[in-house]
Amino acid sequence: MESVKKQDRLSKAKGGRPLKAVKRESHIRVRLTKTEHFLIDEKAKKAGMNISEWFRRSAVRGKVLVRTSTEDLKLLRSLAGMANNLNQLTRLAHTQGLLIIQRKCRELLSAIDDTLKFLSRDDR
């Protein structure tokens, strides 16, 4: 019903600026350095739009990376410990021979690989 009224008003308008189909009523104020403003202005010009439209599209379509969680930090510490263990196993392999250490190295490499795969997943 409301869209019919709007169309009637659009067709009955006698002059002046035409009514917009979507009225934007909310404002966000953003402070930028001169450099940031220049870079954003250049990106908007390259995209063929004004800064406001560029911001709107960037906000809707952009992807923001989540900060590293405490769980991820624990995994990274664990990964650092695994790297330390790998270095110790390498030293042991040089002194005692490779065949004795081979199984331990494979287990450790598998654990490192699993941890890295978990950290690089996009669905978290």
Short mmCIF file of N, CA, C and O in Angstrom, two decimals:
data_model
loop_
_atom_site.label_atom_id
_atom_site.label_comp_id
_atom_site.label_asym_id
_atom_site.label_seq_id
_atom_site.Cartn_x
_atom_site.Cartn_y
_atom_site.Cartn_z
N MET A 1 0.82 -1.19 0.00
CA MET A 1 0.00 0.00 0.00
C MET A 1 0.87 1.26 0.00
O MET A 1 0.60 2.19 -0.73
N GLU A 2 1.92 1.22 0.84
CA GLU A 2 2.78 2.39 0.94
C GLU A 2 3.54 2.63 -0.36
O GLU A 2 3.74 3.77 -0.76
N SER A 3 3.98 1.55 -1.03
CA SER A 3 4.72 1.72 -2.28
C SER A 3 3.82 2.29 -3.37
O SER A 3 4.28 3.03 -4.23
N VAL A 4 2.52 2.00 -3.33
CA VAL A 4 1.59 2.56 -4.30
C VAL A 4 1.48 4.06 -4.09
O VAL A 4 1.49 4.85 -5.05
N LYS A 5 1.39 4.48 -2.82
CA LYS A 5 1.33 5.92 -2.52
C LYS A 5 2.58 6.63 -2.99
O LYS A 5 2.52 7.73 -3.53
N LYS A 6 3.73 5.97 -2.78
CA LYS A 6 5.00 6.57 -3.19
C LYS A 6 5.04 6.74 -4.71
O LYS A 6 5.47 7.77 -5.21
N GLN A 7 4.56 5.74 -5.44
CA GLN A 7 4.54 5.82 -6.89
C GLN A 7 3.59 6.93 -7.36
O GLN A 7 3.87 7.64 -8.32
N ASP A 8 2.47 7.07 -6.67
CA ASP A 8 1.53 8.15 -7.01
C ASP A 8 2.20 9.51 -6.82
O ASP A 8 2.07 10.40 -7.65
N ARG A 9 2.92 9.65 -5.69
CA ARG A 9 3.61 10.91 -5.44
C ARG A 9 4.68 11.17 -6.49
O ARG A 9 4.88 12.30 -6.92
N LEU A 10 5.37 10.09 -6.89
CA LEU A 10 6.42 10.27 -7.90
C LEU A 10 5.82 10.73 -9.22
O LEU A 10 6.38 11.57 -9.91
N SER A 11 4.69 10.15 -9.58
CA SER A 11 4.09 10.51 -10.86
C SER A 11 3.40 11.87 -10.81
O SER A 11 3.28 12.54 -11.82
N LYS A 12 2.93 12.29 -9.63
CA LYS A 12 2.23 13.56 -9.49
C LYS A 12 3.16 14.73 -9.18
O LYS A 12 2.70 15.87 -9.12
N ALA A 13 4.44 14.46 -8.96
CA ALA A 13 5.37 15.53 -8.61
C ALA A 13 5.43 16.54 -9.76
O ALA A 13 5.52 16.17 -10.92
N LYS A 14 5.35 17.81 -9.39
CA LYS A 14 5.30 18.86 -10.41
C LYS A 14 6.66 19.41 -10.75
O LYS A 14 6.82 20.09 -11.74
N GLY A 15 7.63 19.16 -9.92
CA GLY A 15 8.94 19.70 -10.20
C GLY A 15 9.83 19.51 -9.01
O GLY A 15 9.49 18.83 -8.05
N GLY A 16 10.99 20.06 -9.10
CA GLY A 16 11.93 19.92 -8.02
C GLY A 16 12.70 18.62 -8.13
O GLY A 16 12.64 17.89 -9.11
N ARG A 17 13.40 18.35 -7.08
CA ARG A 17 14.22 17.15 -7.05
C ARG A 17 13.34 15.90 -6.91
O ARG A 17 12.44 15.86 -6.06
N PRO A 18 13.58 14.87 -7.71
CA PRO A 18 12.77 13.66 -7.60
C PRO A 18 13.03 12.93 -6.28
O PRO A 18 14.14 12.98 -5.73
N LEU A 19 12.00 12.28 -5.76
CA LEU A 19 12.15 11.52 -4.53
C LEU A 19 13.02 10.30 -4.77
O LEU A 19 12.95 9.67 -5.82
N LYS A 20 13.81 9.97 -3.76
CA LYS A 20 14.69 8.81 -3.87
C LYS A 20 13.92 7.56 -3.48
O LYS A 20 13.05 7.60 -2.61
N ALA A 21 14.24 6.44 -4.12
CA ALA A 21 13.58 5.17 -3.80
C ALA A 21 13.97 4.70 -2.41
O ALA A 21 13.15 4.16 -1.68
N VAL A 22 15.25 4.91 -2.03
CA VAL A 22 15.73 4.51 -0.70
C VAL A 22 16.26 5.75 -0.01
O VAL A 22 17.16 6.42 -0.51
N LYS A 23 15.67 6.05 1.14
CA LYS A 23 16.11 7.23 1.88
C LYS A 23 17.06 6.78 2.98
O LYS A 23 16.74 5.94 3.81
N ARG A 24 18.25 7.34 2.99
CA ARG A 24 19.24 7.01 4.02
C ARG A 24 19.12 8.03 5.14
O ARG A 24 19.32 9.22 4.91
N GLU A 25 18.81 7.54 6.32
CA GLU A 25 18.54 8.44 7.44
C GLU A 25 19.60 8.39 8.53
O GLU A 25 19.68 9.28 9.35
N SER A 26 20.40 7.34 8.59
CA SER A 26 21.42 7.19 9.63
C SER A 26 22.76 7.70 9.13
O SER A 26 23.09 7.58 7.95
N HIS A 27 23.53 8.26 10.07
CA HIS A 27 24.84 8.81 9.73
C HIS A 27 25.91 8.15 10.59
O HIS A 27 25.67 7.83 11.76
N ILE A 28 27.08 7.99 10.01
CA ILE A 28 28.25 7.52 10.75
C ILE A 28 29.37 8.51 10.45
O ILE A 28 29.63 8.82 9.29
N ARG A 29 30.00 8.97 11.50
CA ARG A 29 31.10 9.91 11.30
C ARG A 29 32.41 9.15 11.48
O ARG A 29 32.60 8.45 12.47
N VAL A 30 33.29 9.31 10.52
CA VAL A 30 34.58 8.62 10.54
C VAL A 30 35.68 9.66 10.43
O VAL A 30 35.63 10.54 9.57
N ARG A 31 36.66 9.58 11.30
CA ARG A 31 37.80 10.49 11.23
C ARG A 31 38.94 9.78 10.50
O ARG A 31 39.26 8.64 10.80
N LEU A 32 39.52 10.47 9.55
CA LEU A 32 40.60 9.92 8.75
C LEU A 32 41.79 10.88 8.73
O LEU A 32 41.61 12.09 8.83
N THR A 33 42.96 10.30 8.56
CA THR A 33 44.12 11.14 8.31
C THR A 33 44.05 11.59 6.85
O THR A 33 43.27 11.05 6.05
N LYS A 34 44.86 12.55 6.50
CA LYS A 34 44.87 13.01 5.10
C LYS A 34 45.28 11.88 4.17
O LYS A 34 44.73 11.74 3.07
N THR A 35 46.21 11.06 4.62
CA THR A 35 46.67 9.94 3.80
C THR A 35 45.55 8.91 3.61
O THR A 35 45.32 8.44 2.49
N GLU A 36 44.85 8.57 4.69
CA GLU A 36 43.74 7.62 4.59
C GLU A 36 42.66 8.15 3.65
O GLU A 36 42.13 7.42 2.81
N HIS A 37 42.34 9.44 3.80
CA HIS A 37 41.32 10.04 2.93
C HIS A 37 41.75 9.98 1.47
O HIS A 37 40.95 9.65 0.59
N PHE A 38 43.00 10.30 1.22
CA PHE A 38 43.51 10.27 -0.15
C PHE A 38 43.41 8.85 -0.73
O PHE A 38 42.95 8.67 -1.86
N LEU A 39 43.84 7.85 0.05
CA LEU A 39 43.80 6.46 -0.44
C LEU A 39 42.37 6.00 -0.72
O LEU A 39 42.09 5.37 -1.74
N ILE A 40 41.45 6.32 0.19
CA ILE A 40 40.06 5.92 0.01
C ILE A 40 39.44 6.65 -1.18
O ILE A 40 38.71 6.07 -1.98
N ASP A 41 39.76 7.93 -1.31
CA ASP A 41 39.25 8.71 -2.44
C ASP A 41 39.74 8.11 -3.76
O ASP A 41 38.96 7.98 -4.71
N GLU A 42 41.00 7.73 -3.81
CA GLU A 42 41.54 7.11 -5.04
C GLU A 42 40.85 5.79 -5.35
O GLU A 42 40.51 5.51 -6.49
N LYS A 43 40.63 4.97 -4.32
CA LYS A 43 39.94 3.69 -4.53
C LYS A 43 38.52 3.90 -5.01
O LYS A 43 38.03 3.19 -5.89
N ALA A 44 37.84 4.89 -4.44
CA ALA A 44 36.47 5.19 -4.85
C ALA A 44 36.43 5.67 -6.30
O ALA A 44 35.56 5.25 -7.08
N LYS A 45 37.37 6.54 -6.67
CA LYS A 45 37.42 7.04 -8.05
C LYS A 45 37.67 5.90 -9.03
O LYS A 45 37.04 5.83 -10.08
N LYS A 46 38.60 4.99 -8.68
CA LYS A 46 38.88 3.85 -9.55
C LYS A 46 37.66 2.95 -9.71
O LYS A 46 37.46 2.36 -10.77
N ALA A 47 36.84 2.87 -8.67
CA ALA A 47 35.63 2.05 -8.72
C ALA A 47 34.47 2.79 -9.37
O ALA A 47 33.40 2.21 -9.58
N GLY A 48 34.66 4.09 -9.65
CA GLY A 48 33.61 4.87 -10.30
C GLY A 48 32.47 5.24 -9.37
O GLY A 48 31.32 5.27 -9.78
N MET A 49 32.78 5.49 -8.11
CA MET A 49 31.75 5.87 -7.14
C MET A 49 32.29 6.92 -6.20
O MET A 49 33.50 7.16 -6.15
N ASN A 50 31.38 7.53 -5.45
CA ASN A 50 31.83 8.51 -4.47
C ASN A 50 32.27 7.80 -3.19
O ASN A 50 32.07 6.59 -3.03
N ILE A 51 32.86 8.55 -2.28
CA ILE A 51 33.42 7.95 -1.07
C ILE A 51 32.34 7.29 -0.22
O ILE A 51 32.54 6.18 0.30
N SER A 52 31.18 7.92 -0.10
CA SER A 52 30.10 7.35 0.71
C SER A 52 29.66 5.99 0.18
O SER A 52 29.50 5.04 0.94
N GLU A 53 29.46 5.91 -1.12
CA GLU A 53 29.05 4.63 -1.72
C GLU A 53 30.14 3.58 -1.56
O GLU A 53 29.88 2.42 -1.28
N TRP A 54 31.40 4.00 -1.73
CA TRP A 54 32.52 3.06 -1.55
C TRP A 54 32.53 2.51 -0.13
O TRP A 54 32.70 1.31 0.08
N PHE A 55 32.33 3.39 0.88
CA PHE A 55 32.29 2.95 2.28
C PHE A 55 31.14 1.97 2.51
O PHE A 55 31.29 0.96 3.18
N ARG A 56 29.96 2.30 1.98
CA ARG A 56 28.81 1.42 2.18
C ARG A 56 29.08 0.03 1.61
O ARG A 56 28.85 -0.99 2.26
N ARG A 57 29.57 -0.01 0.38
CA ARG A 57 29.84 -1.32 -0.25
C ARG A 57 30.95 -2.07 0.47
O ARG A 57 30.88 -3.27 0.65
N SER A 58 31.98 -1.34 0.89
CA SER A 58 33.08 -1.99 1.62
C SER A 58 32.59 -2.56 2.95
O SER A 58 32.98 -3.64 3.36
N ALA A 59 31.72 -1.81 3.62
CA ALA A 59 31.21 -2.27 4.92
C ALA A 59 30.33 -3.51 4.76
O ALA A 59 30.37 -4.42 5.58
N VAL A 60 29.55 -3.55 3.71
CA VAL A 60 28.64 -4.69 3.51
C VAL A 60 29.37 -5.91 2.98
O VAL A 60 29.16 -7.03 3.44
N ARG A 61 30.27 -5.71 2.03
CA ARG A 61 30.92 -6.84 1.37
C ARG A 61 32.29 -7.19 1.95
O ARG A 61 32.82 -8.25 1.66
N GLY A 62 32.86 -6.29 2.72
CA GLY A 62 34.21 -6.51 3.23
C GLY A 62 34.27 -7.62 4.26
O GLY A 62 33.27 -7.98 4.89
N LYS A 63 35.44 -8.18 4.44
CA LYS A 63 35.64 -9.24 5.41
C LYS A 63 36.62 -8.74 6.47
O LYS A 63 37.72 -8.29 6.14
N VAL A 64 36.22 -8.83 7.70
CA VAL A 64 37.07 -8.40 8.80
C VAL A 64 37.61 -9.65 9.48
O VAL A 64 36.86 -10.55 9.83
N LEU A 65 38.91 -9.69 9.65
CA LEU A 65 39.52 -10.83 10.31
C LEU A 65 39.38 -10.70 11.82
O LEU A 65 39.60 -9.62 12.38
N VAL A 66 39.02 -11.79 12.45
CA VAL A 66 38.84 -11.80 13.89
C VAL A 66 40.21 -11.85 14.55
O VAL A 66 41.14 -12.49 14.05
N ARG A 67 40.34 -11.17 15.68
CA ARG A 67 41.59 -11.20 16.41
C ARG A 67 41.90 -12.61 16.86
O ARG A 67 41.02 -13.44 17.03
N THR A 68 43.15 -12.85 17.13
CA THR A 68 43.57 -14.17 17.59
C THR A 68 42.96 -14.44 18.96
O THR A 68 43.11 -13.65 19.88
N SER A 69 42.25 -15.56 19.06
CA SER A 69 41.60 -15.89 20.32
C SER A 69 42.61 -16.51 21.29
O SER A 69 43.72 -16.88 20.91
N THR A 70 42.21 -16.65 22.54
CA THR A 70 43.09 -17.27 23.54
C THR A 70 43.36 -18.72 23.19
O THR A 70 44.45 -19.22 23.43
N GLU A 71 42.36 -19.37 22.58
CA GLU A 71 42.55 -20.76 22.14
C GLU A 71 43.63 -20.83 21.06
O GLU A 71 44.49 -21.71 21.08
N ASP A 72 43.59 -19.88 20.12
CA ASP A 72 44.61 -19.84 19.06
C ASP A 72 45.99 -19.56 19.64
O ASP A 72 46.99 -20.13 19.19
N LEU A 73 46.06 -18.67 20.64
CA LEU A 73 47.35 -18.38 21.26
C LEU A 73 47.92 -19.62 21.94
O LEU A 73 49.12 -19.88 21.87
N LYS A 74 47.06 -20.41 22.58
CA LYS A 74 47.51 -21.65 23.20
C LYS A 74 48.04 -22.61 22.15
O LYS A 74 49.08 -23.25 22.34
N LEU A 75 47.33 -22.68 21.00
CA LEU A 75 47.78 -23.55 19.92
C LEU A 75 49.12 -23.07 19.36
O LEU A 75 49.99 -23.89 19.03
N LEU A 76 49.30 -21.77 19.25
CA LEU A 76 50.57 -21.24 18.74
C LEU A 76 51.72 -21.53 19.70
O LEU A 76 52.83 -21.86 19.27
N ARG A 77 51.44 -21.44 21.02
CA ARG A 77 52.47 -21.80 22.00
C ARG A 77 52.81 -23.28 21.89
O ARG A 77 53.97 -23.68 21.97
N SER A 78 51.76 -24.09 21.71
CA SER A 78 51.97 -25.53 21.55
C SER A 78 52.80 -25.81 20.30
O SER A 78 53.69 -26.67 20.30
N LEU A 79 52.52 -25.07 19.24
CA LEU A 79 53.27 -25.21 18.00
C LEU A 79 54.73 -24.85 18.20
O LEU A 79 55.63 -25.52 17.68
N ALA A 80 55.00 -23.80 18.96
CA ALA A 80 56.37 -23.41 19.26
C ALA A 80 57.08 -24.51 20.05
O ALA A 80 58.26 -24.81 19.81
N GLY A 81 56.35 -25.14 20.99
CA GLY A 81 56.93 -26.26 21.74
C GLY A 81 57.24 -27.44 20.83
O GLY A 81 58.27 -28.11 20.99
N MET A 82 56.34 -27.69 19.86
CA MET A 82 56.58 -28.79 18.91
C MET A 82 57.81 -28.50 18.06
O MET A 82 58.59 -29.41 17.76
N ALA A 83 57.98 -27.24 17.67
CA ALA A 83 59.17 -26.88 16.89
C ALA A 83 60.43 -27.11 17.71
O ALA A 83 61.44 -27.60 17.19
N ASN A 84 60.37 -26.80 19.00
CA ASN A 84 61.50 -27.05 19.89
C ASN A 84 61.80 -28.55 19.97
O ASN A 84 62.96 -28.98 19.90
N ASN A 85 60.74 -29.35 20.11
CA ASN A 85 60.91 -30.81 20.15
C ASN A 85 61.53 -31.33 18.85
O ASN A 85 62.37 -32.22 18.87
N LEU A 86 61.12 -30.77 17.73
CA LEU A 86 61.67 -31.18 16.44
C LEU A 86 63.16 -30.88 16.37
O LEU A 86 63.95 -31.71 15.88
N ASN A 87 63.55 -29.73 16.88
CA ASN A 87 64.98 -29.39 16.90
C ASN A 87 65.76 -30.38 17.78
O ASN A 87 66.86 -30.81 17.42
N GLN A 88 65.19 -30.74 18.92
CA GLN A 88 65.86 -31.71 19.81
C GLN A 88 65.96 -33.07 19.13
O GLN A 88 67.00 -33.74 19.23
N LEU A 89 64.90 -33.48 18.44
CA LEU A 89 64.93 -34.76 17.73
C LEU A 89 65.96 -34.75 16.60
O LEU A 89 66.62 -35.76 16.34
N THR A 90 66.11 -33.63 15.96
CA THR A 90 67.10 -33.51 14.89
C THR A 90 68.51 -33.68 15.46
O THR A 90 69.33 -34.40 14.88
N ARG A 91 68.76 -33.04 16.61
CA ARG A 91 70.06 -33.21 17.25
C ARG A 91 70.30 -34.66 17.65
O ARG A 91 71.38 -35.21 17.46
N LEU A 92 69.26 -35.30 18.18
CA LEU A 92 69.36 -36.70 18.58
C LEU A 92 69.63 -37.59 17.37
O LEU A 92 70.40 -38.56 17.46
N ALA A 93 68.97 -37.28 16.26
CA ALA A 93 69.15 -38.07 15.05
C ALA A 93 70.59 -37.99 14.56
O ALA A 93 71.14 -38.96 14.05
N HIS A 94 71.21 -36.84 14.72
CA HIS A 94 72.60 -36.69 14.30
C HIS A 94 73.54 -37.50 15.20
O HIS A 94 74.56 -38.01 14.73
N THR A 95 73.18 -37.62 16.46
CA THR A 95 74.06 -38.36 17.37
C THR A 95 73.77 -39.86 17.41
O THR A 95 74.68 -40.67 17.50
N GLN A 96 72.49 -40.27 17.34
CA GLN A 96 72.15 -41.69 17.50
C GLN A 96 71.77 -42.38 16.20
O GLN A 96 71.58 -43.59 16.19
N GLY A 97 71.57 -41.68 15.15
CA GLY A 97 71.19 -42.29 13.89
C GLY A 97 69.74 -41.98 13.55
O GLY A 97 68.90 -41.79 14.43
N LEU A 98 69.44 -41.97 12.28
CA LEU A 98 68.13 -41.54 11.81
C LEU A 98 67.01 -42.54 12.07
O LEU A 98 65.88 -42.16 12.35
N LEU A 99 67.25 -43.83 11.97
CA LEU A 99 66.17 -44.82 12.06
C LEU A 99 65.50 -44.84 13.43
O LEU A 99 64.29 -45.06 13.53
N ILE A 100 66.25 -44.60 14.47
CA ILE A 100 65.68 -44.63 15.82
C ILE A 100 64.70 -43.47 16.00
O ILE A 100 63.66 -43.59 16.64
N ILE A 101 65.01 -42.34 15.42
CA ILE A 101 64.23 -41.12 15.63
C ILE A 101 63.11 -40.96 14.61
O ILE A 101 62.17 -40.19 14.80
N GLN A 102 63.10 -41.73 13.55
CA GLN A 102 62.18 -41.55 12.43
C GLN A 102 60.71 -41.59 12.89
O GLN A 102 59.91 -40.73 12.49
N ARG A 103 60.31 -42.54 13.70
CA ARG A 103 58.92 -42.68 14.14
C ARG A 103 58.49 -41.45 14.95
O ARG A 103 57.42 -40.89 14.74
N LYS A 104 59.35 -41.01 15.87
CA LYS A 104 59.03 -39.84 16.69
C LYS A 104 58.87 -38.59 15.83
O LYS A 104 57.98 -37.77 16.05
N CYS A 105 59.70 -38.46 14.84
CA CYS A 105 59.63 -37.30 13.95
C CYS A 105 58.32 -37.30 13.15
O CYS A 105 57.69 -36.26 13.00
N ARG A 106 57.92 -38.46 12.66
CA ARG A 106 56.67 -38.54 11.90
C ARG A 106 55.47 -38.18 12.77
O ARG A 106 54.56 -37.48 12.33
N GLU A 107 55.45 -38.65 14.01
CA GLU A 107 54.35 -38.31 14.93
C GLU A 107 54.32 -36.81 15.19
O GLU A 107 53.26 -36.18 15.17
N LEU A 108 55.49 -36.25 15.42
CA LEU A 108 55.56 -34.82 15.70
C LEU A 108 55.17 -33.99 14.48
O LEU A 108 54.43 -33.02 14.59
N LEU A 109 55.62 -34.37 13.31
CA LEU A 109 55.26 -33.66 12.09
C LEU A 109 53.76 -33.74 11.83
O LEU A 109 53.14 -32.78 11.37
N SER A 110 53.17 -34.87 12.12
CA SER A 110 51.73 -35.03 11.97
C SER A 110 50.98 -34.09 12.92
O SER A 110 49.99 -33.45 12.54
N ALA A 111 51.44 -33.98 14.16
CA ALA A 111 50.81 -33.08 15.14
C ALA A 111 50.95 -31.63 14.70
O ALA A 111 50.01 -30.83 14.82
N ILE A 112 52.11 -31.26 14.18
CA ILE A 112 52.34 -29.90 13.70
C ILE A 112 51.40 -29.61 12.52
O ILE A 112 50.77 -28.56 12.45
N ASP A 113 51.31 -30.56 11.60
CA ASP A 113 50.45 -30.40 10.43
C ASP A 113 48.99 -30.22 10.84
O ASP A 113 48.29 -29.34 10.33
N ASP A 114 48.51 -31.04 11.78
CA ASP A 114 47.13 -30.92 12.26
C ASP A 114 46.87 -29.56 12.90
O ASP A 114 45.82 -28.95 12.68
N THR A 115 47.83 -29.08 13.68
CA THR A 115 47.68 -27.78 14.34
C THR A 115 47.63 -26.65 13.31
O THR A 115 46.79 -25.75 13.40
N LEU A 116 48.49 -26.69 12.32
CA LEU A 116 48.49 -25.66 11.28
C LEU A 116 47.21 -25.68 10.47
O LEU A 116 46.66 -24.63 10.13
N LYS A 117 46.70 -26.86 10.16
CA LYS A 117 45.44 -26.96 9.42
C LYS A 117 44.30 -26.36 10.22
O LYS A 117 43.44 -25.67 9.70
N PHE A 118 44.28 -26.62 11.53
CA PHE A 118 43.23 -26.08 12.39
C PHE A 118 43.29 -24.56 12.44
O PHE A 118 42.28 -23.87 12.34
N LEU A 119 44.50 -24.01 12.56
CA LEU A 119 44.66 -22.56 12.65
C LEU A 119 44.30 -21.86 11.34
O LEU A 119 43.87 -20.71 11.35
N SER A 120 44.46 -22.52 10.19
CA SER A 120 44.21 -21.87 8.92
C SER A 120 42.80 -22.08 8.39
O SER A 120 42.47 -21.60 7.32
N ARG A 121 41.94 -22.75 9.15
CA ARG A 121 40.56 -22.96 8.70
C ARG A 121 39.82 -21.64 8.65
O ARG A 121 39.99 -20.78 9.49
N ASP A 122 38.96 -21.49 7.63
CA ASP A 122 38.17 -20.26 7.47
C ASP A 122 36.85 -20.30 8.23
O ASP A 122 36.25 -19.28 8.47
N ASP A 123 36.38 -21.47 8.59
CA ASP A 123 35.06 -21.60 9.19
C ASP A 123 35.02 -21.39 10.68
O ASP A 123 34.01 -21.60 11.33
N ARG A 124 36.14 -20.96 11.29
CA ARG A 124 36.16 -20.77 12.74
C ARG A 124 35.64 -19.42 13.10
O ARG A 124 35.61 -18.48 12.48
#
